[in-house]
CSV table of C-alpha atoms in Angstrom, one decimal:
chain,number,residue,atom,x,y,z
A,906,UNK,CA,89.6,60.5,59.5
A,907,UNK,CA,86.9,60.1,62.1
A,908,UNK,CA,84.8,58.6,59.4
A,909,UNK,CA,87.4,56.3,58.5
A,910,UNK,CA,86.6,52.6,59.4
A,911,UNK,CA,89.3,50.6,60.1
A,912,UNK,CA,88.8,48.1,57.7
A,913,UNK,CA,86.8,48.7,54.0
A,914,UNK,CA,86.1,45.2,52.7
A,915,UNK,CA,85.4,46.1,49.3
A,916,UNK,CA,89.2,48.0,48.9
A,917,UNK,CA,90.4,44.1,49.7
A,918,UNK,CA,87.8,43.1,46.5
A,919,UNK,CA,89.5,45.8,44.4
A,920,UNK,CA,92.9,44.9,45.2
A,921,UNK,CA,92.8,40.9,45.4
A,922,UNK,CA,95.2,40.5,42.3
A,923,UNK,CA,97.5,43.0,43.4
A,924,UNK,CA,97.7,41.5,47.2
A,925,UNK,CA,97.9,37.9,45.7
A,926,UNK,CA,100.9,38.9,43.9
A,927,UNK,CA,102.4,40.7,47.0
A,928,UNK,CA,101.7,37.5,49.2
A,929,UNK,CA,103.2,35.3,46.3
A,930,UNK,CA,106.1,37.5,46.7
A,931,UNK,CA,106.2,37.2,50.8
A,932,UNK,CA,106.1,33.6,50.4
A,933,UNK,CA,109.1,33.3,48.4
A,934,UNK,CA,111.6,36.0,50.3
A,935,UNK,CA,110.5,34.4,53.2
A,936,UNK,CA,111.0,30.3,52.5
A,937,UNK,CA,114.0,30.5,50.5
A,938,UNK,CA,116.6,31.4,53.6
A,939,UNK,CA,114.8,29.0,55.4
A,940,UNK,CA,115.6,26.6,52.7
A,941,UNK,CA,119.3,27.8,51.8
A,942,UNK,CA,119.8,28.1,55.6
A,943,UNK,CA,118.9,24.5,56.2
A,944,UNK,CA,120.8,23.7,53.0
A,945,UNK,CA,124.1,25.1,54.8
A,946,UNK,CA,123.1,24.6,58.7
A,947,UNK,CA,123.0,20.9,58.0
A,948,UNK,CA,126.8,20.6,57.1
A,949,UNK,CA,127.9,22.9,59.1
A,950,UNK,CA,126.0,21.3,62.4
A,951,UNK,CA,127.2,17.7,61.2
A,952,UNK,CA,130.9,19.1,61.1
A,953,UNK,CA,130.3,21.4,64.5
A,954,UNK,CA,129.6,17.7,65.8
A,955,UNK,CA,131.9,15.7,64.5
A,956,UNK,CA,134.4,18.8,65.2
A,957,UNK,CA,133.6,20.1,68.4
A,958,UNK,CA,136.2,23.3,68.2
A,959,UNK,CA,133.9,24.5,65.3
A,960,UNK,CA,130.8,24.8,67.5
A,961,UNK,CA,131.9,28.0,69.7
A,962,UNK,CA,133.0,30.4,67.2
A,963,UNK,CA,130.2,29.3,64.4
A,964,UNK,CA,127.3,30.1,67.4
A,965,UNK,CA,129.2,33.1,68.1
A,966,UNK,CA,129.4,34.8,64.8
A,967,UNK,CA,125.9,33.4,64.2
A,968,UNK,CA,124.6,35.4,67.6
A,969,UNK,CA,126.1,38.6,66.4
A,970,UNK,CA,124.7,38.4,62.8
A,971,UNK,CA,122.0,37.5,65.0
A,972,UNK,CA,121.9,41.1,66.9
A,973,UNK,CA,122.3,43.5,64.0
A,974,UNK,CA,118.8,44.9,63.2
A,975,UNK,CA,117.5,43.6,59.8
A,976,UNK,CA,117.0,47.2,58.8
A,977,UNK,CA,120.4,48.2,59.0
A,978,UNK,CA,121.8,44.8,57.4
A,979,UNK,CA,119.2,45.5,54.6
A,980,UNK,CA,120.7,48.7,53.8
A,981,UNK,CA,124.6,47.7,54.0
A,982,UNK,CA,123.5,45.3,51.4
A,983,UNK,CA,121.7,47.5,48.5
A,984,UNK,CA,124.8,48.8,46.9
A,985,UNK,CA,125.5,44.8,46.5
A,986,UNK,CA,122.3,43.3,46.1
A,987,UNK,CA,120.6,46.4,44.2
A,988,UNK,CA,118.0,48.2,46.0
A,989,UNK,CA,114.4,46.9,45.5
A,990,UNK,CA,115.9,43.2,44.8
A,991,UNK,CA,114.6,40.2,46.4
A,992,UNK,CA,118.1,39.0,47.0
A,993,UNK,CA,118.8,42.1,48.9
A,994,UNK,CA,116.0,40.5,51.5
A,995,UNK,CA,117.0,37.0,50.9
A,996,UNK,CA,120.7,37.0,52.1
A,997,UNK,CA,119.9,38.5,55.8
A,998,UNK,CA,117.5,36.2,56.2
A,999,UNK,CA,119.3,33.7,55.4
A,1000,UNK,CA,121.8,34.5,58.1
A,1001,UNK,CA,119.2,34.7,60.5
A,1002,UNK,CA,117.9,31.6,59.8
A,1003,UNK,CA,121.4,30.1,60.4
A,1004,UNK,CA,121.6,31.6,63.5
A,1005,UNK,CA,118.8,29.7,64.8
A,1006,UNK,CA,119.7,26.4,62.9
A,1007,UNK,CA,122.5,25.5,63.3
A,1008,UNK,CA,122.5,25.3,67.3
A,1009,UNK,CA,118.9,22.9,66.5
A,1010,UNK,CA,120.8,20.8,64.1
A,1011,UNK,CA,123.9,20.5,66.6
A,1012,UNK,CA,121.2,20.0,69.9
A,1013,UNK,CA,119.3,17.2,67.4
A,1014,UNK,CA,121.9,14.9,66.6
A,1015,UNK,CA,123.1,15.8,70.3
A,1016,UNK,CA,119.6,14.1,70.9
A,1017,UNK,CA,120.2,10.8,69.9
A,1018,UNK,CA,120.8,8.4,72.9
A,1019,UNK,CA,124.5,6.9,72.9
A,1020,UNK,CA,122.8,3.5,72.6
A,1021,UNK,CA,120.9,3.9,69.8
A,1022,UNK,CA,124.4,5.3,67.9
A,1023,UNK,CA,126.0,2.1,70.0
A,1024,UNK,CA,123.8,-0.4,68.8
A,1025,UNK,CA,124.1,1.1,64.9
A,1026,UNK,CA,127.1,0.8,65.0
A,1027,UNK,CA,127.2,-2.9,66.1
A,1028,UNK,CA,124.3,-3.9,64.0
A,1029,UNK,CA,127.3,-3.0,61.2
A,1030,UNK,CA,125.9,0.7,60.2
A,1031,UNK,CA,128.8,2.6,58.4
A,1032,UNK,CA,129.2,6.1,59.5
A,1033,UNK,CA,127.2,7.6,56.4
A,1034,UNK,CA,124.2,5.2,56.4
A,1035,UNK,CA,124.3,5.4,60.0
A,1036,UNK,CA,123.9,9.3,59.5
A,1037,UNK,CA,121.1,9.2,57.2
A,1038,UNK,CA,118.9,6.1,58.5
A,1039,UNK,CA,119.5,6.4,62.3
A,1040,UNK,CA,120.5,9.5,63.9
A,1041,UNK,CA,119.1,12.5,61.0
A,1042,UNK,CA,115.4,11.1,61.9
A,1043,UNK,CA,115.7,11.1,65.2
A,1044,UNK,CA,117.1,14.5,65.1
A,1045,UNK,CA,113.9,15.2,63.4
A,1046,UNK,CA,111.7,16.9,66.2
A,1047,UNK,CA,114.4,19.0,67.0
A,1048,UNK,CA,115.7,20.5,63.9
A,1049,UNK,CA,112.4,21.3,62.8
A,1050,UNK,CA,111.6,23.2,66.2
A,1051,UNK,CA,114.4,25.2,65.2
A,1052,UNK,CA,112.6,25.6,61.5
A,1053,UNK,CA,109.1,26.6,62.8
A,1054,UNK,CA,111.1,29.5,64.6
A,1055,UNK,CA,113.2,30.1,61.7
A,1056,UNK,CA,110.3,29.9,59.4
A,1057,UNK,CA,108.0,32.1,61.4
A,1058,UNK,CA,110.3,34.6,62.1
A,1059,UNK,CA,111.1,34.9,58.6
A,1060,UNK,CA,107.8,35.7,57.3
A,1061,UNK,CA,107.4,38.7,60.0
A,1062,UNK,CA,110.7,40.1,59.3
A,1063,UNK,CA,110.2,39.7,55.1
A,1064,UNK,CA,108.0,43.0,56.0
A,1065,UNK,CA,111.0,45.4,57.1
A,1066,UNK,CA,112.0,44.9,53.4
A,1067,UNK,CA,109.4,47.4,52.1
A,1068,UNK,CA,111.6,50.2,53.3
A,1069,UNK,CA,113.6,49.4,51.1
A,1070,UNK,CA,111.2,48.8,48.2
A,1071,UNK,CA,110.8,44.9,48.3
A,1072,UNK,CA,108.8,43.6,51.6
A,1073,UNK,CA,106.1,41.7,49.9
A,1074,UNK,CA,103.1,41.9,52.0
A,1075,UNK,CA,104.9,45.4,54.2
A,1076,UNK,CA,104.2,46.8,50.9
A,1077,UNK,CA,100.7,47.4,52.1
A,1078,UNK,CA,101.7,48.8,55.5
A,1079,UNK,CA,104.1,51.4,53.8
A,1080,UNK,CA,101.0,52.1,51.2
A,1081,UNK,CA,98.6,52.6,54.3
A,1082,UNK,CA,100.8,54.9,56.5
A,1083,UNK,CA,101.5,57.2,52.9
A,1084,UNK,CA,97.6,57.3,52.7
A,1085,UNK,CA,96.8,57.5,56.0
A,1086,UNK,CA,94.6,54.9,55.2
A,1087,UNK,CA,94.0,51.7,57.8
A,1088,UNK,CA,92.5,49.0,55.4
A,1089,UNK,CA,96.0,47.8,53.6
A,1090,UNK,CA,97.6,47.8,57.2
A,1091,UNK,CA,95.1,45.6,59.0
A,1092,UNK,CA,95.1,43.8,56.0
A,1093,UNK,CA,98.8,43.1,55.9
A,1094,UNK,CA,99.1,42.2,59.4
A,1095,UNK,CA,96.4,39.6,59.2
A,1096,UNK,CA,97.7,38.3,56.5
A,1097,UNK,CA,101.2,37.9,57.5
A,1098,UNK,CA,100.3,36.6,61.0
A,1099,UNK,CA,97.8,34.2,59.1
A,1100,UNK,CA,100.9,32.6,56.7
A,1101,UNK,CA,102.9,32.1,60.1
A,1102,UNK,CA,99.8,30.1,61.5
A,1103,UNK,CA,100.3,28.4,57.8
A,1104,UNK,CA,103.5,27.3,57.5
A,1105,UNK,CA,103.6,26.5,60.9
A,1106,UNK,CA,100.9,23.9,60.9
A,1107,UNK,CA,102.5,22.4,57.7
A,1108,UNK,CA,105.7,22.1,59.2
A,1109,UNK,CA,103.5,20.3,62.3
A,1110,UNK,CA,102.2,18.0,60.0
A,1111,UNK,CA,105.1,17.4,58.2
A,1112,UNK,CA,107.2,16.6,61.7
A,1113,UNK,CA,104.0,13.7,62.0
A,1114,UNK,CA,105.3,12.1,58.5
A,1115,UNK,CA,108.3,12.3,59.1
A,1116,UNK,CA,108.4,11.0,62.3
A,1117,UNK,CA,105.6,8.1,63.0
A,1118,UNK,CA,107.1,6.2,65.5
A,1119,UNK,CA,106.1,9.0,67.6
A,1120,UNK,CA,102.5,8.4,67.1
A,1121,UNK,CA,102.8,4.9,67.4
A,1122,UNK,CA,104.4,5.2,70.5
A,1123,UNK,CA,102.1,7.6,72.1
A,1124,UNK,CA,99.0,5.0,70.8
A,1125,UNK,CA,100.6,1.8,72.5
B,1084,UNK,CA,133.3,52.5,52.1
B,1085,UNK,CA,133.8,56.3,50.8
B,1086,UNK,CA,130.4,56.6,51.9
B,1087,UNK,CA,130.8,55.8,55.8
B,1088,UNK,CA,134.0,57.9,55.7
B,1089,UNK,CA,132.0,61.2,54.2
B,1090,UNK,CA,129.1,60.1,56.8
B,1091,UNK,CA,131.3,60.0,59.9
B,1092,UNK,CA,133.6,62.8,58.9
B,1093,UNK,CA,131.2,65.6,57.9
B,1094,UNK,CA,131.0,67.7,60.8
B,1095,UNK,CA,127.5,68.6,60.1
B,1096,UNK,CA,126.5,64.9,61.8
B,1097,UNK,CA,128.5,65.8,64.9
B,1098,UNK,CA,126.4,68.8,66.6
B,1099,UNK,CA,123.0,70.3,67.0
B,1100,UNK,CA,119.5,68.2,66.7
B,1101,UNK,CA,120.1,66.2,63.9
B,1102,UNK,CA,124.2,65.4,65.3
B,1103,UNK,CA,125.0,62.0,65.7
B,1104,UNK,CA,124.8,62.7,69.8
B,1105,UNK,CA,121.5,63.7,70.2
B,1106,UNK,CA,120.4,61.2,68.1
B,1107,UNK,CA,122.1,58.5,69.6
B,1108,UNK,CA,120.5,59.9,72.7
B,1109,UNK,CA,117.1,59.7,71.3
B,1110,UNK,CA,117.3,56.3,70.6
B,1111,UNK,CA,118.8,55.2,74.3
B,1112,UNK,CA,115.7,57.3,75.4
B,1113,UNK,CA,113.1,55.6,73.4
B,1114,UNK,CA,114.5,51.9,73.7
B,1115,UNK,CA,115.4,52.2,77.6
B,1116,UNK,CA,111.8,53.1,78.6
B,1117,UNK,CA,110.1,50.4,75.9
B,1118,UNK,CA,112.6,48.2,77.8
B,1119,UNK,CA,112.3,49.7,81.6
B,1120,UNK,CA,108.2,49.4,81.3
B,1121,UNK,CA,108.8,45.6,79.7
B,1122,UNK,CA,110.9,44.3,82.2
B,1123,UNK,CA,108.2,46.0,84.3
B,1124,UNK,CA,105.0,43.8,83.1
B,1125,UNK,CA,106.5,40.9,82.4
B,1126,UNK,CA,109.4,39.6,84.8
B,1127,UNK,CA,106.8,39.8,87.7
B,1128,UNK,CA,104.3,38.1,85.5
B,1129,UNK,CA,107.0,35.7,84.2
B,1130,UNK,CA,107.8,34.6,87.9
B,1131,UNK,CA,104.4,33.7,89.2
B,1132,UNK,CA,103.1,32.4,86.3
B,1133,UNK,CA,106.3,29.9,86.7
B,1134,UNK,CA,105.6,30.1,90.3
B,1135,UNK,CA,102.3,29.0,90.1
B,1136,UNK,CA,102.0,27.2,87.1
B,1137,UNK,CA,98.8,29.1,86.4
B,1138,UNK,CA,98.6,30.5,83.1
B,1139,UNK,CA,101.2,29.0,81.5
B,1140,UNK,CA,99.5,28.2,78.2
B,1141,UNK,CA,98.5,31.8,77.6
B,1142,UNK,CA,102.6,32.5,78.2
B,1143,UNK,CA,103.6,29.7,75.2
B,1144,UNK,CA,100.6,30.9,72.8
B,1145,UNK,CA,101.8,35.0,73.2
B,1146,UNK,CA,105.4,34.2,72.8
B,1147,UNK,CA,104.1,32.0,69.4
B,1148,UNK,CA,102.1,35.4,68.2
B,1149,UNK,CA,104.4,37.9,69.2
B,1150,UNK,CA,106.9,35.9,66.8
B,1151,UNK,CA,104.4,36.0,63.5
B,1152,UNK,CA,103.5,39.8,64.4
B,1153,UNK,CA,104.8,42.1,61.8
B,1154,UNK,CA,106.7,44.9,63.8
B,1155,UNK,CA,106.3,47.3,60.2
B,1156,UNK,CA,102.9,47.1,60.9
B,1157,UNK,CA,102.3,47.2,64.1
B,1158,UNK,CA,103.8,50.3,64.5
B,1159,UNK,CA,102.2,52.4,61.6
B,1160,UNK,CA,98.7,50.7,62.1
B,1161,UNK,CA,98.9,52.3,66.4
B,1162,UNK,CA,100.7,55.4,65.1
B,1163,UNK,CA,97.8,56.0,62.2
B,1164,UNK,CA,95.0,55.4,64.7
B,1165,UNK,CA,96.3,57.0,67.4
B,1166,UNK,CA,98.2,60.0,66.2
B,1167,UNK,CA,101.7,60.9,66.0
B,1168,UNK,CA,102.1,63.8,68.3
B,1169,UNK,CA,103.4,62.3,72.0
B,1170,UNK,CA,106.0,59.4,72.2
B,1171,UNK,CA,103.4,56.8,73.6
B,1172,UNK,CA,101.7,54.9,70.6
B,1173,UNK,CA,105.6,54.5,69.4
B,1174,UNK,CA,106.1,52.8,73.1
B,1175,UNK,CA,102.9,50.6,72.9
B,1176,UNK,CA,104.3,48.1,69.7
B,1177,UNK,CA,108.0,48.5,71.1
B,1178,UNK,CA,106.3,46.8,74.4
B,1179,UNK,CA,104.5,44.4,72.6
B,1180,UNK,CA,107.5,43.0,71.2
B,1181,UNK,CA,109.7,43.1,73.9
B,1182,UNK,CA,107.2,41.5,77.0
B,1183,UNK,CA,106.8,38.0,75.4
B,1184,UNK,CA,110.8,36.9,75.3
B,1185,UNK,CA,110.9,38.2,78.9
B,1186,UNK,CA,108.0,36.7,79.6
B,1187,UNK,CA,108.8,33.4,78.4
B,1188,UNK,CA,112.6,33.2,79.6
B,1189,UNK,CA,111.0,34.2,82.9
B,1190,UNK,CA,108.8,31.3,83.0
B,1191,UNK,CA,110.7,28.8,81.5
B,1192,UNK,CA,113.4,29.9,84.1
B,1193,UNK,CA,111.6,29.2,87.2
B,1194,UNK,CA,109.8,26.0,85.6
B,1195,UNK,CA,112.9,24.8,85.0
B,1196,UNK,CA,115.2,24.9,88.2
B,1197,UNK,CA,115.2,21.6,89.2
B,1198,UNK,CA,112.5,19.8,91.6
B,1199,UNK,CA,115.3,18.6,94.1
B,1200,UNK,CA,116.6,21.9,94.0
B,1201,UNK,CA,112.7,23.6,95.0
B,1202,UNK,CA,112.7,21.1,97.5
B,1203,UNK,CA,115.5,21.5,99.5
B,1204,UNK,CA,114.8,24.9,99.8
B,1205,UNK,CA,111.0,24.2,101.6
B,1206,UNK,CA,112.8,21.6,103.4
B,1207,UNK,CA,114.7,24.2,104.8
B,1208,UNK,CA,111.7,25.9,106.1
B,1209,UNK,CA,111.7,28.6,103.7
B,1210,UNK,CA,108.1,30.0,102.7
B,1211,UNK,CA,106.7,30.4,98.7
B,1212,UNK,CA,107.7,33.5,98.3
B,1213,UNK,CA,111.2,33.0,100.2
B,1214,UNK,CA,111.5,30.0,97.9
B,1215,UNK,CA,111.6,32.3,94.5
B,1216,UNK,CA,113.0,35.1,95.6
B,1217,UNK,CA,115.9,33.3,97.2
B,1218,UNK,CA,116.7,30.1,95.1
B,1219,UNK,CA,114.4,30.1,92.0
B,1220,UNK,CA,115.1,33.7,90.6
B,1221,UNK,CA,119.2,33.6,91.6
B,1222,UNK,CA,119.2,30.2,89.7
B,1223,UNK,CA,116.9,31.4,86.5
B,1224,UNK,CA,118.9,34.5,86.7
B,1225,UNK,CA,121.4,33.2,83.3
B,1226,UNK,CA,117.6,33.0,81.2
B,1227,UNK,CA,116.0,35.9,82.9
B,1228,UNK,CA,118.6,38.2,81.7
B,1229,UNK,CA,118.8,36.7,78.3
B,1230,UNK,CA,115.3,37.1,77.4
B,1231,UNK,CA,116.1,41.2,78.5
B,1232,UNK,CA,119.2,40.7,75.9
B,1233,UNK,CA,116.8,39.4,72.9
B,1234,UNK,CA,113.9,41.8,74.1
B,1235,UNK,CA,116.6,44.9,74.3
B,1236,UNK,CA,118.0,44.2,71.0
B,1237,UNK,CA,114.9,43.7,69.0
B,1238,UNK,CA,113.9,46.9,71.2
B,1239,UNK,CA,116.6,48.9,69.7
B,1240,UNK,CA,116.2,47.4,66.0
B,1241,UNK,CA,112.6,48.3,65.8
B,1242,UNK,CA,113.3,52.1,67.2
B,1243,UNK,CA,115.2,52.2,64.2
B,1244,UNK,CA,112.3,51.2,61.7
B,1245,UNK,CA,109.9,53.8,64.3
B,1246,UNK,CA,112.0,56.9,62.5
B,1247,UNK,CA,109.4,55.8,59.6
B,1248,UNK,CA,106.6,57.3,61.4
B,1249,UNK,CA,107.9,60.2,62.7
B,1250,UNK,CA,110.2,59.3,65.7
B,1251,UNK,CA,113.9,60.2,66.0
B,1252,UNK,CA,116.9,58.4,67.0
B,1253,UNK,CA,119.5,56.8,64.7
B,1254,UNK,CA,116.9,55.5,62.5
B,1255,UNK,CA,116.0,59.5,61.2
B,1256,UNK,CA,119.4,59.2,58.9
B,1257,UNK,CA,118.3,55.6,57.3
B,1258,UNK,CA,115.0,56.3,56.9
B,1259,UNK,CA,115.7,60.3,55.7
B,1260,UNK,CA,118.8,59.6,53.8
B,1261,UNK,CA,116.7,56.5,51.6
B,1262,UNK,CA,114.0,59.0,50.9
B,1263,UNK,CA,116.3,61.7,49.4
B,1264,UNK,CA,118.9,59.3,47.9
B,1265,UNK,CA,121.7,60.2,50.4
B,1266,UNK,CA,123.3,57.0,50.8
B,1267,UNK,CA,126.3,58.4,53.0
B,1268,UNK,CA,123.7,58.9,55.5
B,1269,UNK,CA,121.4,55.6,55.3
B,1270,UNK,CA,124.7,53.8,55.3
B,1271,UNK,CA,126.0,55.4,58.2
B,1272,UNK,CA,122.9,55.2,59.9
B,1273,UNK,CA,122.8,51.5,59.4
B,1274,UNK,CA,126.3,51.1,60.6
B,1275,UNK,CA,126.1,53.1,64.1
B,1276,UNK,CA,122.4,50.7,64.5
B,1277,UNK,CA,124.2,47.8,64.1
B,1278,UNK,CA,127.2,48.9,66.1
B,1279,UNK,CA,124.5,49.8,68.9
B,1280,UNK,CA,123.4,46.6,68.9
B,1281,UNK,CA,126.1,45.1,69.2
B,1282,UNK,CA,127.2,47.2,72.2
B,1283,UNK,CA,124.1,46.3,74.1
B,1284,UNK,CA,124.8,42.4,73.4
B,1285,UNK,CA,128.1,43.2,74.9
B,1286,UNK,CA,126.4,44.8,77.7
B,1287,UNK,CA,124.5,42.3,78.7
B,1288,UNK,CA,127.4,39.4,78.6
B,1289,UNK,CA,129.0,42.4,81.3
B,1290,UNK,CA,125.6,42.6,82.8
B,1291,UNK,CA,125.6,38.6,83.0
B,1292,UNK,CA,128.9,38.3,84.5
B,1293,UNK,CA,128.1,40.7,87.7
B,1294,UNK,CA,125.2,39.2,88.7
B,1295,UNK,CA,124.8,36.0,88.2
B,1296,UNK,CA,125.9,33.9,91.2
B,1297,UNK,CA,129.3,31.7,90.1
B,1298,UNK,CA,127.3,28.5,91.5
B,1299,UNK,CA,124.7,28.8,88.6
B,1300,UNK,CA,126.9,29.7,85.9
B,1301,UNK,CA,127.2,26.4,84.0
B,1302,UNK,CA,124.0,25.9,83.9
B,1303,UNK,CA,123.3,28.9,81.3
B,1304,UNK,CA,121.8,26.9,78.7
B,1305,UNK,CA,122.1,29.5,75.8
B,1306,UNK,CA,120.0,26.9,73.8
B,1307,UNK,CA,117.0,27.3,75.2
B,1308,UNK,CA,116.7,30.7,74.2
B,1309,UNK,CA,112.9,31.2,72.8
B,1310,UNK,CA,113.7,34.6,71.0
């Protein structure tokens, strides 16, 4: 053990197929709640708005699904889901993701100034288009806030999965500790911390397309 | 469902080391001192980084990182390198995830009590350190206490993945009852975690309601939570 370095470069050679395959699989566990969560937190939010009695008890169910440890919810879920699924993964995250959506979704169309909806609505906007060309992109900033923390939280928690039997990427760190071997570990935390950097810089640049009056503004 | 029933009623998981009691115990133990030696480091920290405005970039990129780390990993990477043996290299990743949500809800706290509000209170002749101890904590109070409510709950959650390398507490049955196919027990396990967590959310609401000052108490903005 002494001689043990912590990392041995040429196991990550050896293994590149097999770790591209587990990180293939980290990216998918990990996006899809993000997506179905936005998917669902985008209704729900619009009706929590247009609705207000909705808004307490949604955040309230959503910040207990919240507190239950991903572990545990992974575990209630194998004699559904099977154990060793991806779905098994997928659906907690999923319910995580809400938890932190659908508040940024509800705070982002909270966002948009009364006179902007005001002057929509006088320049002849009908609810729906009003919805989709005025107030969703200026809920924009926002909601995705509430996706880069959805998004990055996801891909750590994917990990937790390995124990039991699908984590992607915590594959390596449950493949280290049986071997008493450091190389997968390091490895699979740098990579995992490395695909949070990722997608979050994506989801930067994709705020700046999506929103370019920002720049604009910030260059006048 | 039969499962949880054969779980909770075989009285083998109500007494001696591996009882539901002692374990429960274990786990308190573990998570109250990764959470005691949190709040420790990082709600003085918090205040006079917020206080000072020094250092407040270094706050905002370690809340980002702490986010992205892999807790899994984390813990068997400082258990493998540093032995299993005593309870500390468990405590070191338990504290790493539970300073940054402190640390930030700390900051963001006394940064955000309102300029007026900081004003007044110098006006009134009171010093720097009368000033935060006297108006900006009671009024960041509502954040303070929820970033200890995220940091406690992921404190507890991770205890339970800990059992992995060796630890006890409630996570033992999960973790023991996967690895020789008892699902009673990983079920049950899972069940008494979640219900754990759930009590110390309800804890801290309690917690919340004591001792925050009645003047502040609209202006908890649960929103701006950053765990």
């Amino acid at each position: 053990m002494d001689e043990e370095p912590l990392i041995r470069w040429d196991w990550i050679g050896r293994n590149w197929p097999n770790i591209q395959s587990l990180l293939a699989d980290h990216v998918v566990m990990a996006v899809l709640p993000v997506v179905f969560a936005l998917l669902i937190a985008l209704p729900l939010g619009l009706a929590s708005v247009r609705w207000r009695w909705l808004y307490q008890p949604t955040v309230g169910v959503m910040n207990v699904v919240y507190s239950l440890p991903s572990l545990a919810v992974f575990i209630v879920l194998i004699p559904v889901t099977g154990l060793a699924e991806r779905a098994t993964v997928i659906v907690p995250l999923t319910f995580y993701a809400l938890a932190v959506l659908i508040p940024a979704v509800v705070d982002g169309v909270a966002s948009v100034p009364a006179h902007v909806r005001q002057s929509a609505v006088a320049m002849g906007f009908r609810p729906l288009r009003r919805l989709v060309s005025v107030e969703l992109p200026i809920a924009v900033p926002v909601v995705l806030a509430g996706v880069r923390v959805a998004t990055v939280s996801s891909i750590s928690l994917v990990s937790v999965g390995a124990l039991v039997g699908r984590g992607g990427l915590g594959y390596l760190f449950i493949d280290g500790w049986q071997r008493q071997f450091p190389t997968p570990i390091v490895v699979g935390i740098v990579l995992v911390v490395l695909l949070a950097v990722a997608a979050d810089g994506l989801l930067v640049a994709a705020q700046r397309v999506l929103t370019p009056w920002s720049r604009a503004r910030r260059a006048a | 469902m039969n499962w949880l029933i054969e779980f909770f009623t075989d009285p083998a998981n109500w007494s001696g080391s591996s009882g539901i009691p002692v374990r429960l115990l274990e786990h308190l133990e573990f998570s109250a001192a990764a959470l005691l030696l949190s709040v420790l480091i990082a709600v003085p920290l918090g205040l006079w980084v917020g206080h000072t405005g020094k250092g407040a970039l270094f706050v905002v990129v370690s809340a980002n990182a702490a986010r992205a780390l892999p807790t899994l990993g984390l813990l068997v990477l400082i258990v493998l390198l540093m032995g299993v043996g005593t309870t500390l290299p468990v405590l070191i990743p338990l504290v790493a995830l539970a300073v940054p949500p402190i640390l930030v809800n700390t900051y963001e706290g006394i940064r955000g009590v309102e300029h007026d509000l900081r004003d007044a209170a110098y006006g009134m002749g009171l010093r720097g350190g009368q000033v935060l101890l006297r108006v900006l904590v009671p009024v960041a109070l509502p954040l303070i206490l929820l970033g200890v409510r995220v940091a406690a709950i992921q404190v507890v959650a991770t205890a339970t993945v800990a059992a992995y390398v060796g630890l006890g507490g409630l996570g033992r049955y999960i973790i023991d009852g996967l690895a020789t196919k008892d699902f009673p027990s990983t079920i049950g396990g899972a069940v008494l975690v979640a219900l754990l967590a759930l009590a110390v959310q309800l804890m801290f609401t309690l917690l919340g309601r004591m001792v925050v000052s009645p003047g502040v108490r609209p202006a908890v903005r649960e929103r701006l939570k950053a765990g």
